[in-house]
CSV table of C-alpha atoms in Angstrom, one decimal:
chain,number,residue,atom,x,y,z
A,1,UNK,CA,-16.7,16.7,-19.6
A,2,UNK,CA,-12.8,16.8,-20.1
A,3,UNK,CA,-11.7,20.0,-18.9
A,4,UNK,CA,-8.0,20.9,-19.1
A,5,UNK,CA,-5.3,19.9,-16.7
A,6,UNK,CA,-4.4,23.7,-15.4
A,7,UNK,CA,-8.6,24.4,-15.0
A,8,UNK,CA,-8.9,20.7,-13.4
A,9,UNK,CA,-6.7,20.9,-10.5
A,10,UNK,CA,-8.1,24.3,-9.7
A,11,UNK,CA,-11.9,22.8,-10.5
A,12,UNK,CA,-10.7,19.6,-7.6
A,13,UNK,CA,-9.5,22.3,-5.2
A,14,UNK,CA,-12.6,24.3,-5.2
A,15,UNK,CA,-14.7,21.3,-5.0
A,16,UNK,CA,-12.8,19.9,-2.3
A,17,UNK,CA,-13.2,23.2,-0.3
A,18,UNK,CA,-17.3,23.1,-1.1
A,19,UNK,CA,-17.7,19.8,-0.2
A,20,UNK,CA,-15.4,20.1,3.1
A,21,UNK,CA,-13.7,16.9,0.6
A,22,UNK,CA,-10.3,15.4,1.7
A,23,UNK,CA,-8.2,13.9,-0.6
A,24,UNK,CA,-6.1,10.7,0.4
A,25,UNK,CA,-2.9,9.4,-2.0
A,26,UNK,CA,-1.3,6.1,-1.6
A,27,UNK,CA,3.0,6.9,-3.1
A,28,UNK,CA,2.0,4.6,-6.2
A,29,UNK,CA,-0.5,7.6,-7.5
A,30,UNK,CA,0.8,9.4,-10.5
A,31,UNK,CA,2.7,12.6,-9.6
A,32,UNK,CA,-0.3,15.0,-10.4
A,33,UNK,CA,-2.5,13.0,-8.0
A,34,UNK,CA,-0.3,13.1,-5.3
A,35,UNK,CA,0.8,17.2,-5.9
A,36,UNK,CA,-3.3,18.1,-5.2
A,37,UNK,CA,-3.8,15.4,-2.3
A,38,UNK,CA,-4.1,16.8,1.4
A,39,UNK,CA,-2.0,13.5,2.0
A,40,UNK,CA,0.2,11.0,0.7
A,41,UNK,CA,1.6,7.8,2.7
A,42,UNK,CA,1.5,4.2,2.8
A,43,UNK,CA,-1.1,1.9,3.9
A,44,UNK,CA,-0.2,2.3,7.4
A,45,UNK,CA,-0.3,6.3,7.2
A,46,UNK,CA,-3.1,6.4,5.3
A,47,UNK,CA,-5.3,4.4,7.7
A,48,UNK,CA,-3.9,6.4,10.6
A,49,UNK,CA,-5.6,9.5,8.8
A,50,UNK,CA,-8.4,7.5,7.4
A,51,UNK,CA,-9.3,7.1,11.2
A,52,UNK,CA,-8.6,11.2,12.2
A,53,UNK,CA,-10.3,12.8,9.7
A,54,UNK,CA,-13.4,15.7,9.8
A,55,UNK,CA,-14.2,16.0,6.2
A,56,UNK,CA,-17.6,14.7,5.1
A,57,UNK,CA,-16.2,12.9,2.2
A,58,UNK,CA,-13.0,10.8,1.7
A,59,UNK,CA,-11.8,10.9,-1.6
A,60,UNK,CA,-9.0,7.6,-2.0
A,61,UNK,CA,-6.5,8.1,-4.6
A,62,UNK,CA,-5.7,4.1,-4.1
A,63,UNK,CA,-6.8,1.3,-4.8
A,64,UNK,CA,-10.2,-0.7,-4.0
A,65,UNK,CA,-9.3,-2.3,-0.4
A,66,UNK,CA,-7.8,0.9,0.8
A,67,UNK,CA,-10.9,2.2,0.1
A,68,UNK,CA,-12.7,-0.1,1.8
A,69,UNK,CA,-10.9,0.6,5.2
A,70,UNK,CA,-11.3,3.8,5.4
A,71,UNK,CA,-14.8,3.2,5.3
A,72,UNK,CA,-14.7,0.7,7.6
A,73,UNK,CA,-13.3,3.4,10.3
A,74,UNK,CA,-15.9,6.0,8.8
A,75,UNK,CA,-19.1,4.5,8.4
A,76,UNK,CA,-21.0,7.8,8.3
A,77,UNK,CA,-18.5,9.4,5.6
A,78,UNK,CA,-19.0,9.1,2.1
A,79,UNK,CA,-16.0,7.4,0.8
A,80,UNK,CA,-15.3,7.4,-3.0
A,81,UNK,CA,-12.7,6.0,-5.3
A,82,UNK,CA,-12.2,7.4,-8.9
A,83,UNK,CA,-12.4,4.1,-10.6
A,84,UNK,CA,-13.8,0.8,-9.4
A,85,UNK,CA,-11.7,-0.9,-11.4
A,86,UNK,CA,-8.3,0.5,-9.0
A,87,UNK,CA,-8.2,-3.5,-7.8
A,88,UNK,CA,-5.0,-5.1,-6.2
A,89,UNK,CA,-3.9,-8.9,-7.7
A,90,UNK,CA,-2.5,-9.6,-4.1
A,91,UNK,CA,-6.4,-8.6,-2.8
A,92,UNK,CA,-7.4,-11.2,-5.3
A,93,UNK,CA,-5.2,-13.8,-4.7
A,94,UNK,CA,-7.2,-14.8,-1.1
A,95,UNK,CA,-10.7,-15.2,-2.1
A,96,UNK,CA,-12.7,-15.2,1.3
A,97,UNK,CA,-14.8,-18.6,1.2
A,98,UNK,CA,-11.3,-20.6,0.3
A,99,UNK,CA,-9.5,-18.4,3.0
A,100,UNK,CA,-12.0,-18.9,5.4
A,101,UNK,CA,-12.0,-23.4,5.3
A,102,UNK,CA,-8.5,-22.7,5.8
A,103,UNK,CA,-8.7,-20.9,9.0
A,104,UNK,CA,-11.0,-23.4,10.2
A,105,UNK,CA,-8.7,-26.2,9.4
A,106,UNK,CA,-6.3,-24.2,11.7
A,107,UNK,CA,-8.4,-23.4,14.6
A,108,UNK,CA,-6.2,-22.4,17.5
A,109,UNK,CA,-4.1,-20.1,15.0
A,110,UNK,CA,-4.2,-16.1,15.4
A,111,UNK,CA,-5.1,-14.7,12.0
A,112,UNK,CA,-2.9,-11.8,11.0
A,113,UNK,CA,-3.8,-10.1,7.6
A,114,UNK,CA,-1.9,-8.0,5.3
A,115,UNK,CA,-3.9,-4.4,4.8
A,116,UNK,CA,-3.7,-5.1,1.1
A,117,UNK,CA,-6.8,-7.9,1.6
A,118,UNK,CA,-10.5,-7.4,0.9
A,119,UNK,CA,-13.1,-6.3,3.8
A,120,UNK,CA,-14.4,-10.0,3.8
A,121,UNK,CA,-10.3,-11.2,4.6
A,122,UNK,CA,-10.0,-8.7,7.4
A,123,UNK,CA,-13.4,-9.6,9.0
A,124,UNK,CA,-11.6,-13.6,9.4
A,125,UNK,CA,-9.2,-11.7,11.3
A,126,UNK,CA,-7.2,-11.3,14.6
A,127,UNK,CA,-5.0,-8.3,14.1
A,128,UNK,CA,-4.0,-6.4,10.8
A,129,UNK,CA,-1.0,-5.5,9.6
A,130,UNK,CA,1.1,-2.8,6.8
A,131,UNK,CA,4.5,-3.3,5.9
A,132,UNK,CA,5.8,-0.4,8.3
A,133,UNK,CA,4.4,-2.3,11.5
A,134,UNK,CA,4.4,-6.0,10.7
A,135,UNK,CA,7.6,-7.3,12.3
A,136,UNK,CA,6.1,-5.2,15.7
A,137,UNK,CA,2.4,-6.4,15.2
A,138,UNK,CA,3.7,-10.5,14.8
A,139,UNK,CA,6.2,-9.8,17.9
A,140,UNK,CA,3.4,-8.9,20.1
A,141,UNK,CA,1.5,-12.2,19.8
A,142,UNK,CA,3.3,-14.5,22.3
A,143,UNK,CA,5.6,-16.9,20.8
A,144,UNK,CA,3.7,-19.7,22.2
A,145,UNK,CA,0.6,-19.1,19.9
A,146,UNK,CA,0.5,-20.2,16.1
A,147,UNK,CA,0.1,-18.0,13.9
A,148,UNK,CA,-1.7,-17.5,10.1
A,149,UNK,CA,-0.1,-14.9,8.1
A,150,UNK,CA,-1.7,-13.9,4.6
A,151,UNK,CA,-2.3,-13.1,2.3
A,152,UNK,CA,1.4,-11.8,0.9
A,153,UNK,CA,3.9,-15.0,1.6
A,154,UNK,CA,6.8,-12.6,0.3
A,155,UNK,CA,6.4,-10.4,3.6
A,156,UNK,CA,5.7,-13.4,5.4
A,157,UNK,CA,8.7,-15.4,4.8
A,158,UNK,CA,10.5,-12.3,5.6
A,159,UNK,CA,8.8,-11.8,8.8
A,160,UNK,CA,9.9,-15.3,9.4
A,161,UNK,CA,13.4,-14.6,8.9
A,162,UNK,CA,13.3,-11.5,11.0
A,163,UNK,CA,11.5,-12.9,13.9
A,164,UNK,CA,12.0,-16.5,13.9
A,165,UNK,CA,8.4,-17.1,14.2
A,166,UNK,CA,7.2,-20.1,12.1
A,167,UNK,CA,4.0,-18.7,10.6
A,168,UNK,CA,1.7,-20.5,8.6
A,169,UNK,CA,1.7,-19.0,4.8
A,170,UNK,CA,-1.2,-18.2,2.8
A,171,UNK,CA,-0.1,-18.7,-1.0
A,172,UNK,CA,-0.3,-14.6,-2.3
A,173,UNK,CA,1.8,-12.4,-3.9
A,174,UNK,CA,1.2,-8.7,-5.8
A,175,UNK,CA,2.2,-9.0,-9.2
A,176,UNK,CA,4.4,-6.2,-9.1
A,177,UNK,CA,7.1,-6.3,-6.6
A,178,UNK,CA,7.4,-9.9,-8.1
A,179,UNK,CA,7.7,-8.3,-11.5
A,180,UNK,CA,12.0,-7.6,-10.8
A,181,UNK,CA,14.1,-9.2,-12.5
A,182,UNK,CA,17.4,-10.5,-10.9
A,183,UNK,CA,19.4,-10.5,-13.7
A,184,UNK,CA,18.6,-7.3,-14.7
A,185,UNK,CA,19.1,-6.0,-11.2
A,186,UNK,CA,22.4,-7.6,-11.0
A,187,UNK,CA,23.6,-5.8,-14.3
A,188,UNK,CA,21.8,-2.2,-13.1
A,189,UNK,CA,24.1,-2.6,-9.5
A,190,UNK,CA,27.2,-3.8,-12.0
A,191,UNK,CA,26.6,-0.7,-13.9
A,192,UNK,CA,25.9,1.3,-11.1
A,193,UNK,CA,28.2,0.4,-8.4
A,194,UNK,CA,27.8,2.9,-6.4
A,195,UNK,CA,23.7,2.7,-5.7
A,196,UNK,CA,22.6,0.8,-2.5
A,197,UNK,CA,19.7,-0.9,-3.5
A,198,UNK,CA,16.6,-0.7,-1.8
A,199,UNK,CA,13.7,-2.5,-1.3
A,200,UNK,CA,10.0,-3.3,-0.2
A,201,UNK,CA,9.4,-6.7,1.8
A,202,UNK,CA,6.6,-7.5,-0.5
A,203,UNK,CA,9.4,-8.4,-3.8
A,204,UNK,CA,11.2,-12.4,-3.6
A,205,UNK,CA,13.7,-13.7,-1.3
A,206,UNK,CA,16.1,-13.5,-4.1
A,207,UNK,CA,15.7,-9.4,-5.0
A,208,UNK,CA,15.9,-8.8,-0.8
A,209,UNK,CA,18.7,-10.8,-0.5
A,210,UNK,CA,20.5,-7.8,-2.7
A,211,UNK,CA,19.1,-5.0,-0.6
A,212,UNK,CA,21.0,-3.1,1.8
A,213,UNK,CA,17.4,-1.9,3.2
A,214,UNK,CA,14.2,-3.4,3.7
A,215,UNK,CA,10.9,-1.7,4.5
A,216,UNK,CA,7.4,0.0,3.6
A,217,UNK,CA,7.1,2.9,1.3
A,218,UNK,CA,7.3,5.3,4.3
A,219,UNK,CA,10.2,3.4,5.5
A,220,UNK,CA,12.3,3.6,2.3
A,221,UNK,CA,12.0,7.2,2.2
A,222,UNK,CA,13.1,7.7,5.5
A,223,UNK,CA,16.1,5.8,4.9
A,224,UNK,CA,17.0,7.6,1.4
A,225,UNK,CA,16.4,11.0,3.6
A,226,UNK,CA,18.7,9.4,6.4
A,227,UNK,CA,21.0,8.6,3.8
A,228,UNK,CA,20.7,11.7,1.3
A,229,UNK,CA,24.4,11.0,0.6
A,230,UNK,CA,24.1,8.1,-1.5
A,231,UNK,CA,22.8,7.0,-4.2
A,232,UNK,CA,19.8,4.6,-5.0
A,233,UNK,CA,18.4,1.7,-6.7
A,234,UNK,CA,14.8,1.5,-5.4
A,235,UNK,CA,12.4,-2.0,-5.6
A,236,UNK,CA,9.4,-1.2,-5.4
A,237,UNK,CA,6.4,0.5,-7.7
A,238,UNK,CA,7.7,3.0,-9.6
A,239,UNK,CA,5.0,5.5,-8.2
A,240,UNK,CA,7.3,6.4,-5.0
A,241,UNK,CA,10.2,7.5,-6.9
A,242,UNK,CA,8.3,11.2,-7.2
A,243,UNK,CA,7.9,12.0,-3.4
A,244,UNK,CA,11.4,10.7,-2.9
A,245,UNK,CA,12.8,12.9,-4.9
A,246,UNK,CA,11.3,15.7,-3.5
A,247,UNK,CA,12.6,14.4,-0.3
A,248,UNK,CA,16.0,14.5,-1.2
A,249,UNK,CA,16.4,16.7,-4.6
A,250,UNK,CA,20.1,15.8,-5.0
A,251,UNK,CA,19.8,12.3,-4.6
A,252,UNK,CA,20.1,9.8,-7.7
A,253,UNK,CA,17.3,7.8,-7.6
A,254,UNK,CA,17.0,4.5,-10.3
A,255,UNK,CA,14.0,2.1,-10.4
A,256,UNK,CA,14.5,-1.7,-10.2
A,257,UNK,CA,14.2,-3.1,-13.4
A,258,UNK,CA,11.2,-5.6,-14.2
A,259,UNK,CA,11.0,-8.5,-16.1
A,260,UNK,CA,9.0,-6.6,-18.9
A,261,UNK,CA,10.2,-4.4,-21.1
A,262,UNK,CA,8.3,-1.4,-20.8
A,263,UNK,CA,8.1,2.4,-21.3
A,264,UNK,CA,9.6,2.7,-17.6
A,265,UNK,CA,11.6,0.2,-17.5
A,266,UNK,CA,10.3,-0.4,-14.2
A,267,UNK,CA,7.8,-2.3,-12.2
A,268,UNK,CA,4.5,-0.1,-11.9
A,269,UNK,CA,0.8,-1.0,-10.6
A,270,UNK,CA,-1.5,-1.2,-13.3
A,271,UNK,CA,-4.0,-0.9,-10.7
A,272,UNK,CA,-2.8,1.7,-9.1
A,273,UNK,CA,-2.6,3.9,-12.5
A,274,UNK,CA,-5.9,3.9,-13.8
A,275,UNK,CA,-7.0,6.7,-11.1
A,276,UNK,CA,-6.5,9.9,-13.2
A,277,UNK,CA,-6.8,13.8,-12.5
A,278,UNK,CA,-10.4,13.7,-14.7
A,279,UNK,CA,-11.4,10.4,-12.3
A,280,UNK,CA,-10.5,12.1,-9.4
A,281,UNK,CA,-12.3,15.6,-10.7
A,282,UNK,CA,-15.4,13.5,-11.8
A,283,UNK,CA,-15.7,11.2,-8.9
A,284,UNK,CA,-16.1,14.2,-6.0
A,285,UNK,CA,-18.9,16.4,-8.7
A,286,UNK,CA,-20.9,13.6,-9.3
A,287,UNK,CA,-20.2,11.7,-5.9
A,288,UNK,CA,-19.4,8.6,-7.5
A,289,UNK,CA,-18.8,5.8,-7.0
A,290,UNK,CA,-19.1,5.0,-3.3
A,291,UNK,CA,-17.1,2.3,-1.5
A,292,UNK,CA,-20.1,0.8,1.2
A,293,UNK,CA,-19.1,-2.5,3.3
A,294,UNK,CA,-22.1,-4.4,4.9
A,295,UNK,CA,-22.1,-3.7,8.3
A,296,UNK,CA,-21.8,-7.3,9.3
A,297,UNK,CA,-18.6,-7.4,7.4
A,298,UNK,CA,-18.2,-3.6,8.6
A,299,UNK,CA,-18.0,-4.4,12.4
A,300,UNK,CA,-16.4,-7.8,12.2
A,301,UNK,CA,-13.6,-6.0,10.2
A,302,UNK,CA,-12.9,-2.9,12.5
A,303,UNK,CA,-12.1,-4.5,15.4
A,304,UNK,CA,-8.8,-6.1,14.1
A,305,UNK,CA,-7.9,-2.8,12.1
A,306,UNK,CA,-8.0,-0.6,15.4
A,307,UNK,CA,-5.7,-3.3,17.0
A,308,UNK,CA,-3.4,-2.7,14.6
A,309,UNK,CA,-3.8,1.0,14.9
A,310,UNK,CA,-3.7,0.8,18.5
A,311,UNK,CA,-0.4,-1.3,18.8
A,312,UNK,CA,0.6,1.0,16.2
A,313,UNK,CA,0.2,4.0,18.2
């Protein structure tokens, strides 16, 4: 039933109250999913409240592997996603029999995974990681001990550079912070002097090496609102531009430019933007569909996801 956008936010806040319902955004959510959520943040932040909830039912406005960990943490919630189909290329590009024979031919190595990986990935692994607590998450392994880093080898080599540990790279990437284009970037900052450019670790060496800041989503707003003076070309999914604005209402803001030339002009998730207001409405009435993990996978997968959140802490 399509019910119109005024009558379906109030229809999601009711539900949410009925069905003690929290609702959990990740910054790439359109702007009218993350006005009705209880919470929006990055992986990091999202995990953090994954793990402190009371409601009965998670509702992720994310994608698939979020998802997945917050069920993980809350085996005994009911944890649904408005659309199956909210996947993540970088999830994809570490498919968990390959990624396991190449943990085995590296035996004495500690396994450190990106959040953005599937259940299966983080049950291989030692500690997890987000973008906001990487660099301190590979800093407390001692420097004697090898290390596997995957799946993202964008955050990885820049981990490398940052800590001078030499990891050992697993071959992944997300489709959309690699989706800038220099030369258009270059031409944007020529144009637009003035704007520091900004960017998330996950984009190539060559658009960070432009970037007066590096960090998460979380981070990069923190930096605009520590910075409210200046102005702003931002790298990363077009998605966090809304909350950063509210952040700092004066502020000029400008996406990075991708490669494609599309409505935006700007690199966005398609992933991330097939969760909709009617999704999100349908998926807490009819309680569908769930995320489950097998509990195998489940138990295996937990212990290196409260590492992180302890060392996070």
């Amino acid at each position: 039933m399509i019910i119109q956008e005024m009558d379906l936010k109030e229809k999601i806040i009711q539900l949410k109250k009925q069905k003690n319902a929290v609702i959990l955004a990740h910054y790439y959510q359109t702007a009218d999913i993350q006005d009705i959520a209880d919470y929006v943040g990055d992986s990091l932040g999202l995990s953090q409240k994954a793990a402190e909830t009371d409601a009965d039912i998670i509702v992720f406005a994310g994608v698939h592997f979020m998802a997945e960990t917050a069920k993980i943490l809350n085996p005994s919630k009911m944890v649904v996603l408005p659309d199956l189909a909210a996947g993540c290329s970088l999830a994809d590009s570490c498919p968990p029999e390959a990624f396991s024979a190449f943990t085995k031919e590296h035996p004495n190595h500690v396994v450190i995974t990106y959040v953005n990986c599937s259940a299966e990935i983080k049950a291989l692994s030692d500690i997890v990681c987000t973008s906001a607590n990487a660099l301190k998450i590979v800093q407390s392994v001692p420097k004697d001990v090898p290390i596997i880093f995957a799946p993202d080898k964008n955050l990885g080599k820049y981990i490398i550079k940052e800590t001078g540990r030499d990891m050992l790279l697993w071959d992944g990437s997300c489709i959309v912070h690699e989706a800038f284009s220099i030369d258009k970037l270059i031409a944007l900052h020529q144009k637009y002097p003035d704007h520091k450019i900004i960017a998330h670790p996950e984009s190539e060496e060559h658009i960070l090496n432009t970037a007066t800041y590096i960090g998460s989503t979380s981070g990069m707003i923190n930096y605009v609102k520590a910075h409210s003076q200046e102005k702003f070309i931002v790298a990363t999914e077009a998605g966090i531009l809304h909350k950063m604005q509210q952040a700092v209402p004066n502020t000029e803001l400008i996406p990075a430019p991708a490669q494609e030339d599309n409505t935006c002009a700007c690199s966005e998730c398609g992933f991330m933007k097939v969760n909709t207001m009617q999704k999100l409405y349908d998926c807490l009435l009819n309680e569908t569909p769930q995320i489950e993990v097998p509990e195998d996978i489940r138990k295996k997968a937990l212990l290196p996801i409260e590492r992180m959140l302890e060392l996070s802490k």
